[in-house]
Tab-separated table of C-alpha atoms in Angstrom:
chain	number	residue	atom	x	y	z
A	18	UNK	CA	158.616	56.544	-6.975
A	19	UNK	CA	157.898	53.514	-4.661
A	20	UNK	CA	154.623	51.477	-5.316
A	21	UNK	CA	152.915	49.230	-2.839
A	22	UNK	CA	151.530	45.981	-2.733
A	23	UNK	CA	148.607	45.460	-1.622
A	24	UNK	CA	146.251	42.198	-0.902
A	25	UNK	CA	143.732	42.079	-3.824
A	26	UNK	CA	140.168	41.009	-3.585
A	27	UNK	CA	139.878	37.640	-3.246
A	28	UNK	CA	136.605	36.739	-4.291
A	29	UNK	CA	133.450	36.049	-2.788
A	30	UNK	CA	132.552	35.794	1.240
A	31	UNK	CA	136.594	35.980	0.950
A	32	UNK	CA	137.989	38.628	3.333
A	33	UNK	CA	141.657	37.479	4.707
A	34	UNK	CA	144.621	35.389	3.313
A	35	UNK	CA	147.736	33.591	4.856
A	36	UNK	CA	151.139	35.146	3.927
A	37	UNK	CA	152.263	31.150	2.488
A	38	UNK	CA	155.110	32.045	1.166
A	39	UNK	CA	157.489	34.889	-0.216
A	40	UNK	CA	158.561	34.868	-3.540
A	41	UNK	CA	161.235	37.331	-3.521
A	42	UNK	CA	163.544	39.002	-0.915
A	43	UNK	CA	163.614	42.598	0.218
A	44	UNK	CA	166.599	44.162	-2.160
A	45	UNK	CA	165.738	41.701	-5.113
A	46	UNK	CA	165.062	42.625	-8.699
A	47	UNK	CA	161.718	42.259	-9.547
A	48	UNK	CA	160.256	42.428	-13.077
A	49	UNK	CA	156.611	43.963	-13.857
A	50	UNK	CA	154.075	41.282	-13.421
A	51	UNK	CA	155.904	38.999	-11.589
A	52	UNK	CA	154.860	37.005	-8.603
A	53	UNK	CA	156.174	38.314	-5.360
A	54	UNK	CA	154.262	36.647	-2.702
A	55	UNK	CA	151.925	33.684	-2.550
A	56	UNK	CA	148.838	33.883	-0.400
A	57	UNK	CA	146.661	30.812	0.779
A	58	UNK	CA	142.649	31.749	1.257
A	59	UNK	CA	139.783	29.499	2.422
A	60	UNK	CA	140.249	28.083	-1.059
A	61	UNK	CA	142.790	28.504	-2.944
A	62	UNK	CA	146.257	29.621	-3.296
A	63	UNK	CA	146.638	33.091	-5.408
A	64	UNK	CA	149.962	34.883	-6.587
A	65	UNK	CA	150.477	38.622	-6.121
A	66	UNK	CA	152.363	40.222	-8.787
A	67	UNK	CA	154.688	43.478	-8.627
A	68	UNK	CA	152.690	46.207	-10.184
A	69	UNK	CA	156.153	47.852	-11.769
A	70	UNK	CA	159.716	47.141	-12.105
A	71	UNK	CA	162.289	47.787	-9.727
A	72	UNK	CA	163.434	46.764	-6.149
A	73	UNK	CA	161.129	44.998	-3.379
A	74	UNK	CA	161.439	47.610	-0.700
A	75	UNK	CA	160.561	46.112	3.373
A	76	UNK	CA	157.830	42.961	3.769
A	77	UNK	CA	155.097	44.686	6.124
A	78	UNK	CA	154.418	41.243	6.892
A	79	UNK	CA	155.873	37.582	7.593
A	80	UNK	CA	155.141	34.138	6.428
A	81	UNK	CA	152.455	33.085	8.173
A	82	UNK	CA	151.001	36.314	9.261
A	83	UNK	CA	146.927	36.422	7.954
A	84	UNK	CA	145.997	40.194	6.348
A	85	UNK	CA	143.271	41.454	5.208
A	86	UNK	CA	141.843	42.537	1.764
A	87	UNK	CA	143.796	45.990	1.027
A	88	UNK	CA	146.242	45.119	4.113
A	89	UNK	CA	150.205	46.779	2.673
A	90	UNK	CA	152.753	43.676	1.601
A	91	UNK	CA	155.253	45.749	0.513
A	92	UNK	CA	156.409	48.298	-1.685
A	93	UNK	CA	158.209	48.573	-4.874
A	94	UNK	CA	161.168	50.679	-4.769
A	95	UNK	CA	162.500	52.155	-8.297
A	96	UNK	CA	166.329	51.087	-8.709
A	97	UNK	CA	168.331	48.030	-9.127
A	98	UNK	CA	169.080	44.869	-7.039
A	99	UNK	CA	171.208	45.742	-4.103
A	100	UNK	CA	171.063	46.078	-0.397
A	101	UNK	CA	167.415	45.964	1.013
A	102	UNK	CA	166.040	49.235	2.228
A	103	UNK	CA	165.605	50.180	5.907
A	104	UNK	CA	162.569	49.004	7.137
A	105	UNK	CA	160.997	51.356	9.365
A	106	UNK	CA	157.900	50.761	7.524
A	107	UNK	CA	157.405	47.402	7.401
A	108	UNK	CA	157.339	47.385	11.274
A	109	UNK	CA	154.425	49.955	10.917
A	110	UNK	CA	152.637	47.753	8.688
A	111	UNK	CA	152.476	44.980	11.012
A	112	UNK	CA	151.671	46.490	14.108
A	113	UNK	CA	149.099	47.877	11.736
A	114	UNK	CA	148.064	44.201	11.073
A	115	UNK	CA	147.783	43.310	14.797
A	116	UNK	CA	146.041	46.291	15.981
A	117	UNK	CA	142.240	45.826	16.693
A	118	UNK	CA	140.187	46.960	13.936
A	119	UNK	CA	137.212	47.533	15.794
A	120	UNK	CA	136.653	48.963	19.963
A	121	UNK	CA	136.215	45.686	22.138
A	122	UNK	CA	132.929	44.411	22.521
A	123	UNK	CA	130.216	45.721	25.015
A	124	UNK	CA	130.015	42.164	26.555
A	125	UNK	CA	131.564	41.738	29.954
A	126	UNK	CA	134.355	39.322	29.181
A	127	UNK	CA	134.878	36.102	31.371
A	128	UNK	CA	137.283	35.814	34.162
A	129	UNK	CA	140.624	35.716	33.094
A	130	UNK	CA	139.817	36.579	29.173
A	131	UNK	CA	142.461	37.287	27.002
A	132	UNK	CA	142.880	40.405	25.537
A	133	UNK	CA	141.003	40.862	21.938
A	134	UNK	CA	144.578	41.905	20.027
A	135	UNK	CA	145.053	37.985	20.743
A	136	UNK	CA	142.305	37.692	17.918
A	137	UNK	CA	143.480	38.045	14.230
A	138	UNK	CA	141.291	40.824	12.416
A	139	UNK	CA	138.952	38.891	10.681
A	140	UNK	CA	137.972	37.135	14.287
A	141	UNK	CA	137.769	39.887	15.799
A	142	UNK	CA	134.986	40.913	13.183
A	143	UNK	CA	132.878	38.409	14.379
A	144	UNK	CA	133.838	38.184	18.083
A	145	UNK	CA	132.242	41.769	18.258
A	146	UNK	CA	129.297	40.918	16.409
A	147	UNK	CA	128.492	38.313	18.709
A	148	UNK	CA	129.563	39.944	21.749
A	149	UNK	CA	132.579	37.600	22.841
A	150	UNK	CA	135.658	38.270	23.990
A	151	UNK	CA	138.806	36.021	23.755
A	152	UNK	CA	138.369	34.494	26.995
A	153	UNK	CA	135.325	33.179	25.782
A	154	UNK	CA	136.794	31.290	22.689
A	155	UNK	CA	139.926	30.607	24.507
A	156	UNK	CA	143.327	29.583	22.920
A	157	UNK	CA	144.114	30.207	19.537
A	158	UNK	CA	145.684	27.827	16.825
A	159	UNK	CA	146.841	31.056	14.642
A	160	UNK	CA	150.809	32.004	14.739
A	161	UNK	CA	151.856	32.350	18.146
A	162	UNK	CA	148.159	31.086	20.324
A	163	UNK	CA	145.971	33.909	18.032
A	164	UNK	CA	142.491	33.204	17.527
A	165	UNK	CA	141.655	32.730	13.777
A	166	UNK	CA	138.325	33.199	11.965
A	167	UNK	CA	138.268	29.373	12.160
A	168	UNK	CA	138.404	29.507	16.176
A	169	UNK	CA	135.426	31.796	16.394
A	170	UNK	CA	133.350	30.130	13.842
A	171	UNK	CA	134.075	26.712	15.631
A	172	UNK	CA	132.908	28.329	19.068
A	173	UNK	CA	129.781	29.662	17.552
A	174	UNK	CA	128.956	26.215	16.096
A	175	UNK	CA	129.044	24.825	19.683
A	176	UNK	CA	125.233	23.865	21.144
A	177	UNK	CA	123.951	26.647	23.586
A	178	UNK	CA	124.807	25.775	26.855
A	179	UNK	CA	127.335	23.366	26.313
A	180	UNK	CA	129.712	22.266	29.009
A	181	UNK	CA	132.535	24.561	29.970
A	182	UNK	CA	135.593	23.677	27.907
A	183	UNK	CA	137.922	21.280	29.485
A	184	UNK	CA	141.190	22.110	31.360
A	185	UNK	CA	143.490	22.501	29.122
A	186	UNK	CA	145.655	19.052	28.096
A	187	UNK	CA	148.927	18.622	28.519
A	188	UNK	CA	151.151	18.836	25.767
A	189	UNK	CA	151.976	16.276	23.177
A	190	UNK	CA	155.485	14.987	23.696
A	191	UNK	CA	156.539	14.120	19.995
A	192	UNK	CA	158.470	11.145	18.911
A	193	UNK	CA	161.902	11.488	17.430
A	194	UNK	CA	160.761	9.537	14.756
A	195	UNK	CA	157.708	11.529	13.595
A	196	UNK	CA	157.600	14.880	11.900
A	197	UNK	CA	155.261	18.088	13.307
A	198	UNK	CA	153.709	19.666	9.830
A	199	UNK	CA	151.149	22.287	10.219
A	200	UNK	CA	148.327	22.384	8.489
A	201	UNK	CA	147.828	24.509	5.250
A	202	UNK	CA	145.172	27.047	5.541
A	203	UNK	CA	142.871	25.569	3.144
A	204	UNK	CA	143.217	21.966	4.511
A	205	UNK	CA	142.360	23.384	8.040
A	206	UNK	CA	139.295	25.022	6.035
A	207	UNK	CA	138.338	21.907	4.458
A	208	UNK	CA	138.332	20.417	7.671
A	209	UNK	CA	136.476	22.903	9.470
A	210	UNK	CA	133.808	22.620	6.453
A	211	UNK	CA	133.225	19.218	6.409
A	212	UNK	CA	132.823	19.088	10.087
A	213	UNK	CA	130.045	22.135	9.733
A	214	UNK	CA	128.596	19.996	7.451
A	215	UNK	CA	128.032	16.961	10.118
A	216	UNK	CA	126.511	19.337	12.352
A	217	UNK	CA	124.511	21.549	10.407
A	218	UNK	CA	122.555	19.092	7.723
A	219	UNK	CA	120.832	16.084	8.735
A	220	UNK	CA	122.545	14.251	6.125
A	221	UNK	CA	122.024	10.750	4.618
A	222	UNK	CA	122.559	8.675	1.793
A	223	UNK	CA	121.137	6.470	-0.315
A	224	UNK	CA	122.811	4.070	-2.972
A	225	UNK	CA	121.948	2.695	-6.221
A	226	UNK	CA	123.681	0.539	-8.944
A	227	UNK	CA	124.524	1.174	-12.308
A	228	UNK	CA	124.740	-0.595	-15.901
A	229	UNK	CA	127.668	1.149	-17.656
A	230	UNK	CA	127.135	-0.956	-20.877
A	231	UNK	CA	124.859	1.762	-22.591
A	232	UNK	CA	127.006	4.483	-21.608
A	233	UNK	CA	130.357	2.866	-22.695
A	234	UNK	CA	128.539	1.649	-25.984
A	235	UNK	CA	128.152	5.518	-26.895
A	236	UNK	CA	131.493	6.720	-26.126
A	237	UNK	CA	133.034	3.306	-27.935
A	238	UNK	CA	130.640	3.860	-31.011
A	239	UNK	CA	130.858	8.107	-31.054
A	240	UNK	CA	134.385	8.862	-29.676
A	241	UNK	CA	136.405	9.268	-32.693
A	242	UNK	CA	133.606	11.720	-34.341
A	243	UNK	CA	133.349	13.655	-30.925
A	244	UNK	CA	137.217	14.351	-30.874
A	245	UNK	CA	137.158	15.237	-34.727
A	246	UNK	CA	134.057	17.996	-34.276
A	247	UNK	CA	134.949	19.088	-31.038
A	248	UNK	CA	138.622	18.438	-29.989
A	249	UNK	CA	137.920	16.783	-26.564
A	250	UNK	CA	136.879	13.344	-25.747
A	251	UNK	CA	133.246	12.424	-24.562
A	252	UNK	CA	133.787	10.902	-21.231
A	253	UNK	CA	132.112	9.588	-18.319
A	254	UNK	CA	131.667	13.185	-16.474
A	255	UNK	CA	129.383	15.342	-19.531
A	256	UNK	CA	127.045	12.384	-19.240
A	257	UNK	CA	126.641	11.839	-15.439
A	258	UNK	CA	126.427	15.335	-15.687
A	259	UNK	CA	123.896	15.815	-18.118
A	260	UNK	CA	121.731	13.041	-16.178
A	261	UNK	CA	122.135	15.000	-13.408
A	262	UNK	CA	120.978	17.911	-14.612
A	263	UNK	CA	117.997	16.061	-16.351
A	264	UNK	CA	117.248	14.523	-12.447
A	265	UNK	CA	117.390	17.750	-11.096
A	266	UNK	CA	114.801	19.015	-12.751
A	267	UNK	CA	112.664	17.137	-12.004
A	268	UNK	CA	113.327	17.221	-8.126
A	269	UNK	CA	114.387	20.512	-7.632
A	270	UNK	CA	114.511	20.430	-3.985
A	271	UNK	CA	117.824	18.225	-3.956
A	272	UNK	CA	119.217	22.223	-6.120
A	273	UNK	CA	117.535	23.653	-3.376
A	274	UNK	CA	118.974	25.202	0.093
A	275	UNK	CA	117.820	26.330	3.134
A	276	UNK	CA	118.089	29.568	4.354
A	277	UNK	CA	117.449	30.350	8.124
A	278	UNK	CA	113.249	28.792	7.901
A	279	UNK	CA	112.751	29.471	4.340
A	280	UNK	CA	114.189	27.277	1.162
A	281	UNK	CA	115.938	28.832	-1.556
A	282	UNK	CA	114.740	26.532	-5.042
A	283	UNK	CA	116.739	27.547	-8.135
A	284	UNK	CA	115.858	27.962	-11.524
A	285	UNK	CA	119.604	27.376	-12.866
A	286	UNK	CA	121.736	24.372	-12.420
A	287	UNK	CA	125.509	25.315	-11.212
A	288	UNK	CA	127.102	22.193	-10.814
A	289	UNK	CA	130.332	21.783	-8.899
A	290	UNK	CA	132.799	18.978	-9.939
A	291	UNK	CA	135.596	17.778	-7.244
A	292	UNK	CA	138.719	17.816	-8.867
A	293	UNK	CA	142.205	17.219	-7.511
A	294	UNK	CA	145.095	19.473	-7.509
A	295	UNK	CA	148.183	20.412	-5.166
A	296	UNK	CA	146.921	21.372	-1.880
A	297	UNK	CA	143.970	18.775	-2.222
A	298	UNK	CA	140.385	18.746	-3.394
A	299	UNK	CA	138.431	21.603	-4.965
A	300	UNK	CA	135.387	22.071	-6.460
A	301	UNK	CA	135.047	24.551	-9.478
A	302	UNK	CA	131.725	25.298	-10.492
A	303	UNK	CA	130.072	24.954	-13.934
A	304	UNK	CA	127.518	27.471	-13.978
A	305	UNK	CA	124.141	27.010	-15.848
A	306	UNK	CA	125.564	23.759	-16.562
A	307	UNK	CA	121.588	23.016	-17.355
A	308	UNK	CA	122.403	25.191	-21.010
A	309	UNK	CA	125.505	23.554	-21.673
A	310	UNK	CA	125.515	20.318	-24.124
A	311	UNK	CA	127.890	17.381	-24.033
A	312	UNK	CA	130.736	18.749	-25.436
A	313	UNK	CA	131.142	22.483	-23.575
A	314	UNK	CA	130.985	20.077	-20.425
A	315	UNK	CA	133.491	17.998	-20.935
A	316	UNK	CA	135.870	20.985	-22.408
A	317	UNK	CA	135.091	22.942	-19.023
A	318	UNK	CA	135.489	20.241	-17.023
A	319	UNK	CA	139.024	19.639	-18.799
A	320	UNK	CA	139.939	23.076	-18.253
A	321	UNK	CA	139.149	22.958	-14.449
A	322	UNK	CA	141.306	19.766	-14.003
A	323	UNK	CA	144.498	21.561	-15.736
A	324	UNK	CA	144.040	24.886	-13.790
A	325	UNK	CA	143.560	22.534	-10.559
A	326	UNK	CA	147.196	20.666	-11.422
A	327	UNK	CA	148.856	24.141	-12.312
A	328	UNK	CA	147.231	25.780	-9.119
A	329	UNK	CA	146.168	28.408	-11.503
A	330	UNK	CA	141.790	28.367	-10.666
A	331	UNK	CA	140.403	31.515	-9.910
A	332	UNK	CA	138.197	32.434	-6.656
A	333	UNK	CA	135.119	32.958	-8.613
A	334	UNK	CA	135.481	29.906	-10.185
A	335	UNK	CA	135.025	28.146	-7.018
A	336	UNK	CA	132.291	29.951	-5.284
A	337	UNK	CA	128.694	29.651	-6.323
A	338	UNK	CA	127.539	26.220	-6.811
A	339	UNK	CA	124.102	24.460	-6.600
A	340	UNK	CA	125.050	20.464	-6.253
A	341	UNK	CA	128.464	18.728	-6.771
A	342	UNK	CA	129.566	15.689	-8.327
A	343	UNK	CA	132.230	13.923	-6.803
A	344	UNK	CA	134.045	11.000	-8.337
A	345	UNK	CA	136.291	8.673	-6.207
A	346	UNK	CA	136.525	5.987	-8.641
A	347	UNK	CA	139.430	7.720	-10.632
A	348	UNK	CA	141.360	6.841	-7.179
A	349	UNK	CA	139.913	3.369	-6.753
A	350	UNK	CA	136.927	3.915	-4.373
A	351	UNK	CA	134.510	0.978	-4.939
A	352	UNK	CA	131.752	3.177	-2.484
A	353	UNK	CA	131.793	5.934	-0.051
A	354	UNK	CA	129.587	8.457	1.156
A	355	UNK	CA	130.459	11.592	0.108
A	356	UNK	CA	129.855	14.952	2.165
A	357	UNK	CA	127.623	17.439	1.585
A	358	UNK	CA	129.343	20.074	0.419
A	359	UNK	CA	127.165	23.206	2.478
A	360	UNK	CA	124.917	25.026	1.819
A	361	UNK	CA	124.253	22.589	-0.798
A	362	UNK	CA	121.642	19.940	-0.149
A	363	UNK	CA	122.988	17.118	-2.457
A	364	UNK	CA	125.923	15.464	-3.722
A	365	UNK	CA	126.859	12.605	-5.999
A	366	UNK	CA	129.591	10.000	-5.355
A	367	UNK	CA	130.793	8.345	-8.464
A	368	UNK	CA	133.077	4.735	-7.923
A	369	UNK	CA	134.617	2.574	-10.071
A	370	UNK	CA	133.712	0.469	-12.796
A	371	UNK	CA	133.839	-3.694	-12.171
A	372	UNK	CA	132.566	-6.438	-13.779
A	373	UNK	CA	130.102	-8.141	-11.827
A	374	UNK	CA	127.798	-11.071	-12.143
A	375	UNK	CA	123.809	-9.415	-12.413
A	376	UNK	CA	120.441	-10.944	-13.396
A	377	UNK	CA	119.263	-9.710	-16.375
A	378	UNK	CA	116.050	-11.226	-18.067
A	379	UNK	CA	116.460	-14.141	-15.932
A	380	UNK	CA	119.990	-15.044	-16.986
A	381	UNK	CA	123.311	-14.556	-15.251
A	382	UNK	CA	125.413	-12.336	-17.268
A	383	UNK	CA	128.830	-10.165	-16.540
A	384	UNK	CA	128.367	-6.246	-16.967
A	385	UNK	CA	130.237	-3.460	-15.804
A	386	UNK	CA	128.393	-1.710	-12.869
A	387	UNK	CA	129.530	1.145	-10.912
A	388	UNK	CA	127.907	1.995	-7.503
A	389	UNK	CA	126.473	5.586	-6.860
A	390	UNK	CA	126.202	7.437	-3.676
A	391	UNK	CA	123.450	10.234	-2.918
A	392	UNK	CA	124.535	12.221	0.090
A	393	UNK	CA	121.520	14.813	0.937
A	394	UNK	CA	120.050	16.956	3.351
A	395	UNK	CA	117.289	15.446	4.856
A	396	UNK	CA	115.820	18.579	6.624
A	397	UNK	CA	114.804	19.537	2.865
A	398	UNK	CA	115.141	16.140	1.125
A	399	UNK	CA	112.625	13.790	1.879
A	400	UNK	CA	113.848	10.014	1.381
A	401	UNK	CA	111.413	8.938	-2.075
A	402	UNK	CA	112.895	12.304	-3.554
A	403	UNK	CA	116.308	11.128	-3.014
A	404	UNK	CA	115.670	7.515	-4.088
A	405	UNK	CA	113.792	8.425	-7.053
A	406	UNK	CA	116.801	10.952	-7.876
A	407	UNK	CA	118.978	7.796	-8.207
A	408	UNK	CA	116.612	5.276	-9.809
A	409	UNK	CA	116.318	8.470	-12.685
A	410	UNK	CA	119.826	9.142	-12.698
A	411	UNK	CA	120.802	5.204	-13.212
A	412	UNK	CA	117.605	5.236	-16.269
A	413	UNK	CA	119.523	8.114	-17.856
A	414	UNK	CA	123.090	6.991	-17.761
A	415	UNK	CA	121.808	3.130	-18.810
A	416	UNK	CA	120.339	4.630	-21.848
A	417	UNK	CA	121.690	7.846	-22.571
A	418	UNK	CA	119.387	8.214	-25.384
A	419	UNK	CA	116.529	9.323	-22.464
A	420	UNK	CA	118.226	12.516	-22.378
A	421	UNK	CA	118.259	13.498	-26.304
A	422	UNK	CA	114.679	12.733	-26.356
A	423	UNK	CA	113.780	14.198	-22.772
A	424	UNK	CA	111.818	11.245	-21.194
C-alpha cells in the first residue's frame, strides 16, 4: 500500500518551504527514515524522511517549486528499486500547488494586473487580506516571474502613497566571466529581514569599551576545574551572557517590544546567540537564559554551534527570542553595528580582543580591550537606558565577581 509524503509543520509563523533539493529519484529504493527531500524555510533547511520502506513513487513537485504545510511530495510505493511509476499523479499534485487557494480579492485590480495564479499560495494569503491583486505588486522573483510571500510583504512595507513603480529596467547583460547564482531562500529572507529592520525601528547604537583582564583572569585561574565538574570550557559567551542578563534586568525595556501602540515588557530572558553554519547566520535561542548558570550556557551554546555546522537545528529552536548577542570578533571584526534583529529592541555586538595602550590610575599601561556595540530601538529605548546598559554590562564583565554577589 502506497504512503505519501507530506510537508510537515515547520514551526512557528512558518507556513511554506522551497523544494531545495531531492534526495532520491522516482523508482529508487528508499529505506524507513531516510531523507528523501530537503526543504529550505525562512530559516532553516529541514530533511523529510520516507515514512516506510519501499519505492519513491512520482515527485508532485520540482526543485524549486514552494508548498505549503500538508502540500503531497510524493508517495511511497511498496516494492523494490526498478522503473519509476507513471506519474499521472504527480501532475495533479502540482497543478494542485498552483491553483489559487482562496477566490480573488474584492478589490478592483489595476490596469493590466496579472492574474492572482501568478502569486505562489502563501502570497496569495496575504494579497487577499489586503485587497491586492498581482498587478498591484507587479513582477515576481519566484520560479518563472511568481510573486512570493517576500514580494507581497516588500510591497506592503512601501510608504502610503509612494510613487508608482518605475518602468521596468532593461535586462542585465551578464559577463562571460561572471557566474548568475540565485539566491537561497533563507539568504533572500535574511535580506528581506534586515532591510524590515531599517525601516521599521528607529535604530541606533551606542559603543563602549571593555577591560578583558578580569574576565580572562577567571577563565585562566578556573578553567581546568570548570572542564573537570562540568565537561565544557568556561568561555567568553556564558559570561557576556550572564552580564547581559544581569543588565537586562535592570532595564527591561531594551527585553521589551512594541506591539502596534502598546509595549510588550517580559518577565523571562530568551536570549538569541548568532552562530554560523552552512547557509549563513542563525540565531538559536536560549530560553529563560535568566535561570541558567555559567555552565548550562556555555553547554547550550556548544550544542547550538554543532547543530548549526551539521545543519541539524530545529525550527523551534530558532523562533522565540527576547535580545541577541552577536559576536563578530571570532571573524576578526574590530567594530560594527550590528542589526536589530525584529521585533527585538536590542542587540549586542561583540569584537575582538587587542592590546591597547589605556590610562589606568594615571599610568599608561597595555590591556586587552574589546569594543562593544549596542544596536537598539529608539522608539522604545531612550538613549541614558542604552548607555547605562553598556557602562553595566562593561562593570560586570571587568569584574565578574558583580554578578555572584548581584551588585
Amino acid at each position: 500500500m502506497s504512503v505519501e509524503i507530506k510537508v510537515p509543520t515547520l514551526g512557528e509563523s512558518v507556513t511554506t518551504a522551497t523544494i531545495a533539493k531531492w534526495l532520491k529519484q522516482p523508482g529508487e529504493a528508499v529505506k524507513e527514515d531516510e531523507p528523501v527531500v530537503e526543504l529550505e524555510t525562512d530559516k532553516v533547511s529541514v530533511e523529510v524522511a520516507a515514512p516506510q520502506a519501499g519505492v519513491l513513487g512520482p515527485q508532485a513537485v520540482k526543485e524549486g517549486d514552494e508548498v505549503e504545510v500538508g502540500a503531497l511530495l510524493a508517495t511511497v510505493e511498496p516494492g523494490k528499486a526498478g522503473a519509476a511509476p507513471a506519474a499521472p499523479k504527480a501532475v495533479a499534485a502540482e497543478k494542485k500547488v498552483e491553483a489559487p487557494a482562496t477566490p480573488a480579492p474584492a478589490a478592483q485590480p489595476a490596469a493590466g494586473a496579472v492574474d492572482s495564479a501568478a502569486a505562489l499560495p502563501a502570497a496569495r494569503k496575504i494579497m487577499a487580506e489586503n485587497g491586492l491583486s498581482a498587478g498591484q505588486v507587479g513582477q515576481g522573483t519566484g520560479l518563472g516571474g511568481r510573486i512570493t510571500k517576500g514580494d507581497v510583504l516588500g510591497f506592503l512595507s512601501q510608504p502610503q502613497g509612494a510613487a508608482p513603480a518605475a518602468a521596468p529596467k532593461v535586462a542585465r547583460k551578464d559577463d562571460p566571466r561572471e557566474e548568475r547564482v540565485k539566491m537561497t531562500r533563507l539568504r533572500r529572507t535574511i535580506a528581506r529581514r534586515l532591510k524590515e529592520a531599517q525601516n521599521t525601528a528607529a535604530m541606533l547604537t551606542t559603543f563602549n569599551e571593555i577591560d578583558m583582564s578580569g574576565a580572562m583572569a577567571l577563565r585562566a585561574e578556573f578553567q581546568d576545574s570548570f572542564v573537570k565538574k562540568h565537561g565544557v570550557k568556561l568561555g567568553y559567551m556564558s559570561i557576556f551572557s550572564r552580564a547581559v542578563i544581569a543588565a537586562l534586568k535592570e532595564f527591561p525595556a531594551i527585553n521589551a517590544e512594541i506591539d502596534g501602540e502598546d509595549v510588550i515588557y517580559r518577565d523571562f530572558i530568551n536570549l538569541g546567540i548568532a552562530v554560523g553554519g552552512p547557509n549563513g547566520l542563525v540565531v538559536p535561542v536560549i530560553r529563560d537564559a535568566d535561570k541558567m548558570g555559567f555552565a548550562q550556557i556555555e553547554k547550550t551554546i556548544s550544542g547550538f554551534g554543532k547543530a548549526a555546522r551539521e545543519g541539524t537545528l530545529k525550527l523551534d529552536e530558532l523562533s522565540g527570542g527576547t535580545f541577541s548577542i552577536t559576536n563578530g570578533g571570532i571573524y576578526g571584526s574590530l567594530l560594527s553595528t550590528p542589526i536589530l534583529n525584529s521585533p527585538q529592541s536590542g542587540i549586542l555586538g561583540m569584537h575582538s580582543i587587542q592590546e591597547r595602550p589605556v590610562a589606568v590610575n594615571g599610568q599608561v599601561v597595555i590591556r586587552p580591550m574589546m569594543y562593544v556595540a549596542l544596536s537598539y530601538d529608539h522608539r522604545i529605548v531612550d538613549g541614558k537606558e542604552a548607555v547605562s546598559f553598556l557602562v553595566r554590562l562593561k562593570q560586570n564583565v571587568e569584574d565578574p565577581r558583580r554578578l555572584l554577589i548581584d551588585v
